[in-house]
GROMACS .gro file of C-alpha atoms in nm:
model
  261
    1MET     CA    1   5.380  -3.225  -5.743
    2ARG     CA    2   5.325  -2.900  -5.930
    3LEU     CA    3   5.186  -2.706  -5.633
    4HIS     CA    4   5.410  -2.832  -5.355
    5GLY     CA    5   5.444  -2.576  -5.077
    6LYS     CA    6   5.173  -2.348  -5.219
    7VAL     CA    7   4.869  -2.217  -5.030
    8ALA     CA    8   4.546  -2.166  -5.222
    9ILE     CA    9   4.203  -2.017  -5.159
   10ILE     CA   10   3.909  -2.149  -5.361
   11THR     CA   11   3.577  -1.966  -5.342
   12GLY     CA   12   3.267  -2.166  -5.424
   13GLY     CA   13   3.458  -2.476  -5.323
   14GLY     CA   14   3.153  -2.662  -5.196
   15GLY     CA   15   3.076  -2.832  -5.526
   16GLY     CA   16   3.127  -2.853  -5.899
   17LEU     CA   17   3.447  -2.705  -6.034
   18GLY     CA   18   3.549  -2.567  -5.694
   19ARG     CA   19   3.534  -2.910  -5.533
   20GLU     CA   20   3.715  -3.086  -5.816
   21THR     CA   21   3.986  -2.819  -5.822
   22ALA     CA   22   4.033  -2.839  -5.445
   23PHE     CA   23   4.090  -3.213  -5.475
   24ARG     CA   24   4.340  -3.164  -5.756
   25PHE     CA   25   4.524  -2.884  -5.573
   26VAL     CA   26   4.569  -3.096  -5.261
   27LYS     CA   27   4.682  -3.392  -5.470
   28GLU     CA   28   4.940  -3.164  -5.633
   29GLY     CA   29   5.080  -3.066  -5.292
   30ALA     CA   30   4.899  -2.743  -5.203
   31CYS     CA   31   4.727  -2.650  -4.879
   32VAL     CA   32   4.376  -2.528  -4.959
   33VAL     CA   33   4.113  -2.319  -4.785
   34ILE     CA   34   3.765  -2.396  -4.915
   35ALA     CA   35   3.543  -2.088  -4.897
   36ASP     CA   36   3.171  -2.135  -4.948
   37ILE     CA   37   2.855  -1.975  -4.816
   38ASN     CA   38   2.696  -2.320  -4.786
   39GLN     CA   39   2.858  -2.478  -4.481
   40GLU     CA   40   2.721  -2.826  -4.549
   41SER     CA   41   2.861  -2.833  -4.901
   42GLY     CA   42   3.194  -2.693  -4.789
   43ILE     CA   43   3.235  -2.953  -4.517
   44ASP     CA   44   3.132  -3.228  -4.761
   45THR     CA   45   3.421  -3.120  -4.983
   46ILE     CA   46   3.658  -3.144  -4.688
   47LYS     CA   47   3.530  -3.491  -4.601
   48MET     CA   48   3.561  -3.612  -4.960
   49ILE     CA   49   3.920  -3.496  -4.990
   50ARG     CA   50   4.021  -3.633  -4.651
   51THR     CA   51   3.868  -3.970  -4.743
   52GLU     CA   52   4.042  -3.984  -5.080
   53LEU     CA   53   4.371  -3.828  -4.965
   54PRO     CA   54   4.403  -3.904  -4.591
   55GLU     CA   55   4.775  -3.831  -4.592
   56TYR     CA   56   4.694  -3.463  -4.660
   57ASP     CA   57   4.447  -3.425  -4.376
   58ASN     CA   58   4.615  -3.110  -4.240
   59CYS     CA   59   4.626  -2.937  -4.579
   60ILE     CA   60   4.256  -2.871  -4.627
   61THR     CA   61   4.017  -2.655  -4.426
   62TYR     CA   62   3.679  -2.486  -4.464
   63TYR     CA   63   3.585  -2.123  -4.408
   64LYS     CA   64   3.228  -1.997  -4.435
   65CYS     CA   65   3.220  -1.687  -4.651
   66ASP     CA   66   2.976  -1.478  -4.854
   67VAL     CA   67   3.194  -1.345  -5.135
   68SER     CA   68   2.961  -1.049  -5.191
   69LYS     CA   69   3.048  -0.913  -4.845
   70GLN     CA   70   3.367  -0.706  -4.832
   71ASP     CA   71   3.440  -0.773  -4.465
   72GLU     CA   72   3.397  -1.147  -4.505
   73MET     CA   73   3.636  -1.163  -4.799
   74LYS     CA   74   3.893  -0.961  -4.608
   75LEU     CA   75   3.862  -1.200  -4.314
   76LEU     CA   76   3.899  -1.498  -4.549
   77ILE     CA   77   4.242  -1.375  -4.652
   78SER     CA   78   4.341  -1.306  -4.290
   79TYR     CA   79   4.219  -1.649  -4.181
   80THR     CA   80   4.421  -1.825  -4.450
   81GLU     CA   81   4.738  -1.638  -4.356
   82SER     CA   82   4.682  -1.715  -3.988
   83VAL     CA   83   4.651  -2.089  -4.057
   84TYR     CA   84   4.901  -2.140  -4.339
   85HIS     CA   85   5.111  -1.821  -4.305
   86LYS     CA   86   5.077  -1.709  -4.668
   87VAL     CA   87   4.861  -1.707  -4.982
   88ASN     CA   88   5.003  -1.798  -5.324
   89ILE     CA   89   4.694  -1.884  -5.530
   90ILE     CA   90   4.341  -1.747  -5.534
   91PHE     CA   91   4.076  -1.915  -5.745
   92ASN     CA   92   3.776  -1.680  -5.761
   93ASN     CA   93   3.527  -1.942  -5.867
   94ALA     CA   94   3.206  -1.856  -5.677
   95SER     CA   95   2.920  -1.739  -5.898
   96ILE     CA   96   2.544  -1.754  -5.937
   97MET     CA   97   2.292  -1.764  -6.220
   98MET     CA   98   1.938  -1.692  -6.108
   99ASN     CA   99   1.620  -1.846  -6.248
  100THR     CA  100   1.483  -1.493  -6.291
  101ASP     CA  101   1.774  -1.399  -6.519
  102LYS     CA  102   1.618  -1.380  -6.863
  103SER     CA  103   1.601  -1.126  -7.144
  104LEU     CA  104   1.683  -0.759  -7.098
  105ILE     CA  105   1.316  -0.665  -7.086
  106GLU     CA  106   1.220  -0.942  -6.844
  107THR     CA  107   1.509  -0.920  -6.597
  108ASP     CA  108   1.438  -0.710  -6.288
  109ASP     CA  109   1.675  -0.492  -6.088
  110ASN     CA  110   1.702  -0.738  -5.798
  111THR     CA  111   1.820  -1.016  -6.029
  112PHE     CA  112   2.074  -0.793  -6.200
  113ASP     CA  113   2.202  -0.642  -5.876
  114ARG     CA  114   2.237  -0.975  -5.692
  115THR     CA  115   2.416  -1.134  -5.987
  116TYR     CA  116   2.666  -0.847  -5.989
  117GLU     CA  117   2.707  -0.857  -5.611
  118VAL     CA  118   2.818  -1.220  -5.616
  119ASN     CA  119   2.988  -1.258  -5.952
  120VAL     CA  120   3.155  -0.922  -6.005
  121LYS     CA  121   3.196  -0.779  -5.657
  122GLY     CA  122   3.294  -1.119  -5.520
  123THR     CA  123   3.573  -1.137  -5.776
  124PHE     CA  124   3.661  -0.772  -5.712
  125TYR     CA  125   3.700  -0.835  -5.338
  126GLY     CA  126   3.897  -1.156  -5.397
  127CYS     CA  127   4.141  -0.959  -5.611
  128LYS     CA  128   4.149  -0.647  -5.392
  129PHE     CA  129   4.244  -0.826  -5.072
  130GLY     CA  130   4.422  -1.109  -5.251
  131ILE     CA  131   4.674  -0.877  -5.414
  132GLN     CA  132   4.790  -0.757  -5.074
  133ALA     CA  133   4.840  -1.115  -4.953
  134LEU     CA  134   5.024  -1.215  -5.269
  135ARG     CA  135   5.255  -0.917  -5.230
  136ARG     CA  136   5.340  -1.037  -4.881
  137ALA     CA  137   5.413  -1.382  -5.024
  138GLY     CA  138   5.638  -1.244  -5.297
  139GLY     CA  139   5.396  -1.305  -5.581
  140GLY     CA  140   5.143  -1.557  -5.703
  141VAL     CA  141   4.844  -1.604  -5.930
  142ILE     CA  142   4.478  -1.510  -5.920
  143ILE     CA  143   4.248  -1.707  -6.149
  144ASN     CA  144   3.907  -1.551  -6.212
  145VAL     CA  145   3.630  -1.763  -6.360
  146SER     CA  146   3.448  -1.590  -6.640
  147SER     CA  147   3.273  -1.775  -6.925
  148PHE     CA  148   3.270  -1.821  -7.298
  149VAL     CA  149   2.971  -1.585  -7.301
  150SER     CA  150   3.210  -1.302  -7.212
  151ILE     CA  151   3.364  -1.359  -7.556
  152ILE     CA  152   3.063  -1.419  -7.782
  153GLY     CA  153   2.752  -1.355  -7.571
  154SER     CA  154   2.480  -1.608  -7.507
  155ALA     CA  155   2.222  -1.744  -7.749
  156VAL     CA  156   1.998  -1.814  -7.450
  157PRO     CA  157   1.868  -1.499  -7.272
  158GLN     CA  158   2.055  -1.451  -6.940
  159ILE     CA  159   2.146  -1.085  -6.953
  160ALA     CA  160   2.265  -1.035  -6.594
  161TYR     CA  161   2.493  -1.338  -6.595
  162THR     CA  162   2.639  -1.259  -6.937
  163ALA     CA  163   2.704  -0.897  -6.842
  164SER     CA  164   2.873  -1.006  -6.518
  165GLN     CA  165   3.105  -1.240  -6.705
  166GLY     CA  166   3.210  -0.964  -6.942
  167ALA     CA  167   3.288  -0.743  -6.644
  168ILE     CA  168   3.506  -1.013  -6.487
  169LEU     CA  169   3.698  -1.063  -6.810
  170SER     CA  170   3.770  -0.692  -6.855
  171MET     CA  171   3.862  -0.642  -6.491
  172THR     CA  172   4.103  -0.936  -6.497
  173LYS     CA  173   4.278  -0.810  -6.809
  174GLU     CA  174   4.336  -0.468  -6.652
  175LEU     CA  175   4.466  -0.616  -6.328
  176ALA     CA  176   4.705  -0.837  -6.523
  177ALA     CA  177   4.856  -0.535  -6.697
  178VAL     CA  178   4.878  -0.323  -6.383
  179HIS     CA  179   5.040  -0.588  -6.162
  180ALA     CA  180   5.252  -0.784  -6.410
  181LYS     CA  181   5.582  -0.646  -6.277
  182GLU     CA  182   5.495  -0.745  -5.920
  183ASN     CA  183   5.521  -1.117  -5.999
  184ILE     CA  184   5.141  -1.138  -5.967
  185ARG     CA  185   4.960  -1.304  -6.254
  186PHE     CA  186   4.589  -1.269  -6.332
  187ILE     CA  187   4.422  -1.523  -6.559
  188PRO     CA  188   4.061  -1.512  -6.682
  189LEU     CA  189   3.934  -1.869  -6.721
  190CYS     CA  190   3.650  -1.894  -6.972
  191PRO     CA  191   3.490  -2.239  -6.981
  192GLY     CA  192   3.219  -2.350  -7.216
  193HIS     CA  193   2.936  -2.577  -7.111
  194TYR     CA  194   3.051  -2.847  -6.873
  195LYS     CA  195   2.869  -3.097  -6.657
  196THR     CA  196   2.791  -2.996  -6.299
  197SER     CA  197   2.475  -3.065  -6.101
  198LYS     CA  198   2.384  -2.694  -6.128
  199MET     CA  199   2.423  -2.698  -6.505
  200MET     CA  200   2.234  -3.022  -6.550
  201ASN     CA  201   1.948  -2.895  -6.333
  202MET     CA  202   1.918  -2.595  -6.563
  203ILE     CA  203   1.922  -2.810  -6.875
  204ASN     CA  204   1.655  -3.052  -6.763
  205THR     CA  205   1.478  -3.117  -7.094
  206PRO     CA  206   1.600  -3.250  -7.431
  207SER     CA  207   1.514  -2.918  -7.596
  208GLU     CA  208   1.719  -2.718  -7.345
  209LYS     CA  209   2.012  -2.954  -7.394
  210GLN     CA  210   1.984  -2.925  -7.770
  211LYS     CA  211   1.988  -2.544  -7.754
  212ARG     CA  212   2.334  -2.559  -7.602
  213LEU     CA  213   2.477  -2.847  -7.803
  214ILE     CA  214   2.356  -2.737  -8.147
  215HIS     CA  215   2.665  -2.520  -8.207
  216GLN     CA  216   2.908  -2.741  -8.012
  217PRO     CA  217   3.178  -2.882  -8.243
  218MET     CA  218   3.262  -3.169  -8.009
  219GLY     CA  219   2.895  -3.249  -7.966
  220ARG     CA  220   2.917  -3.289  -7.589
  221PHE     CA  221   2.948  -3.102  -7.264
  222GLY     CA  222   3.287  -3.089  -7.098
  223ASN     CA  223   3.366  -3.283  -6.784
  224VAL     CA  224   3.447  -3.090  -6.468
  225SER     CA  225   3.780  -3.273  -6.448
  226GLU     CA  226   3.878  -3.127  -6.787
  227ILE     CA  227   3.829  -2.774  -6.656
  228ALA     CA  228   4.006  -2.852  -6.327
  229ASN     CA  229   4.306  -2.979  -6.523
  230ALA     CA  230   4.339  -2.633  -6.675
  231VAL     CA  231   4.309  -2.461  -6.336
  232VAL     CA  232   4.597  -2.669  -6.201
  233PHE     CA  233   4.805  -2.568  -6.503
  234LEU     CA  234   4.725  -2.199  -6.452
  235ALA     CA  235   4.803  -2.217  -6.079
  236SER     CA  236   5.139  -2.383  -6.138
  237ASP     CA  237   5.469  -2.254  -6.268
  238ASP     CA  238   5.396  -2.436  -6.594
  239SER     CA  239   5.199  -2.125  -6.696
  240SER     CA  240   5.455  -1.874  -6.565
  241TYR     CA  241   5.456  -1.667  -6.886
  242MET     CA  242   5.077  -1.634  -6.896
  243THR     CA  243   4.888  -1.334  -6.764
  244GLY     CA  244   4.586  -1.139  -6.882
  245SER     CA  245   4.492  -1.349  -7.182
  246PRO     CA  246   4.182  -1.564  -7.131
  247LEU     CA  247   4.212  -1.940  -7.136
  248ILE     CA  248   3.905  -2.062  -7.323
  249ILE     CA  249   3.809  -2.427  -7.269
  250ASP     CA  250   3.490  -2.481  -7.465
  251GLY     CA  251   3.525  -2.774  -7.701
  252GLY     CA  252   3.564  -2.534  -7.993
  253LEU     CA  253   3.243  -2.341  -7.933
  254THR     CA  254   3.386  -1.990  -7.967
  255SER     CA  255   3.605  -2.075  -8.265
  256THR     CA  256   3.327  -2.181  -8.498
  257TYR     CA  257   2.956  -2.240  -8.521
  258ILE     CA  258   2.824  -2.550  -8.685
  259THR     CA  259   2.505  -2.506  -8.884
  260PRO     CA  260   2.268  -2.794  -8.808
  261GLU     CA  261   2.151  -3.002  -9.105
   0.00000   0.00000   0.00000
């Protein structure tokens, strides 16, 4: 059990990567607080894990939280410490991509601002209050989800989302350097395209799918379990000499482009 005795917070834990990671964390011995603005989804995650892993019933709980709200994020940290007495791992996973997020010319202020509120400020608050909790615990790791688009940009217009991912990557690198000697690690996780219901709803036509697969060396989308495997690695002591450098899991997308025949 690679996370035995650890306490983790996962934002956006109501579905997708957050849900899969929560399951894996509990299976690896951690106690986990699922934070999600959608109460129904958050509770569904709890039910799923308790059904699959009934012996860990007391090691998983839900907390309703809007990551874009400073006070709510601060209370999330306090709640976790009150229930489990410490925080060792924070997985800042919550993010949004709005349907109105298009090209630079087309994207309005509300779309850009809301994307930054959730993606960037949510991560900012998770780190700001998380650092203090990790100090009290004697150290730990904060994993911030960015994206491959923070490395190479996006071929599909989504300017607000892409800009937010670049901000998360840069912020995480700086925090890693500043806090490295405090036994606090910061890892930017940069996945490529992987299959979640949100992603598949966006890519709902063969042409949209082809746009994203045309440069994909492996010729497929990743599975959410493949990304969660990496999160477990980053959260564990197996990655103890890693901080600051992004972990890119994209099936080779950022390393090369394949020209279609």
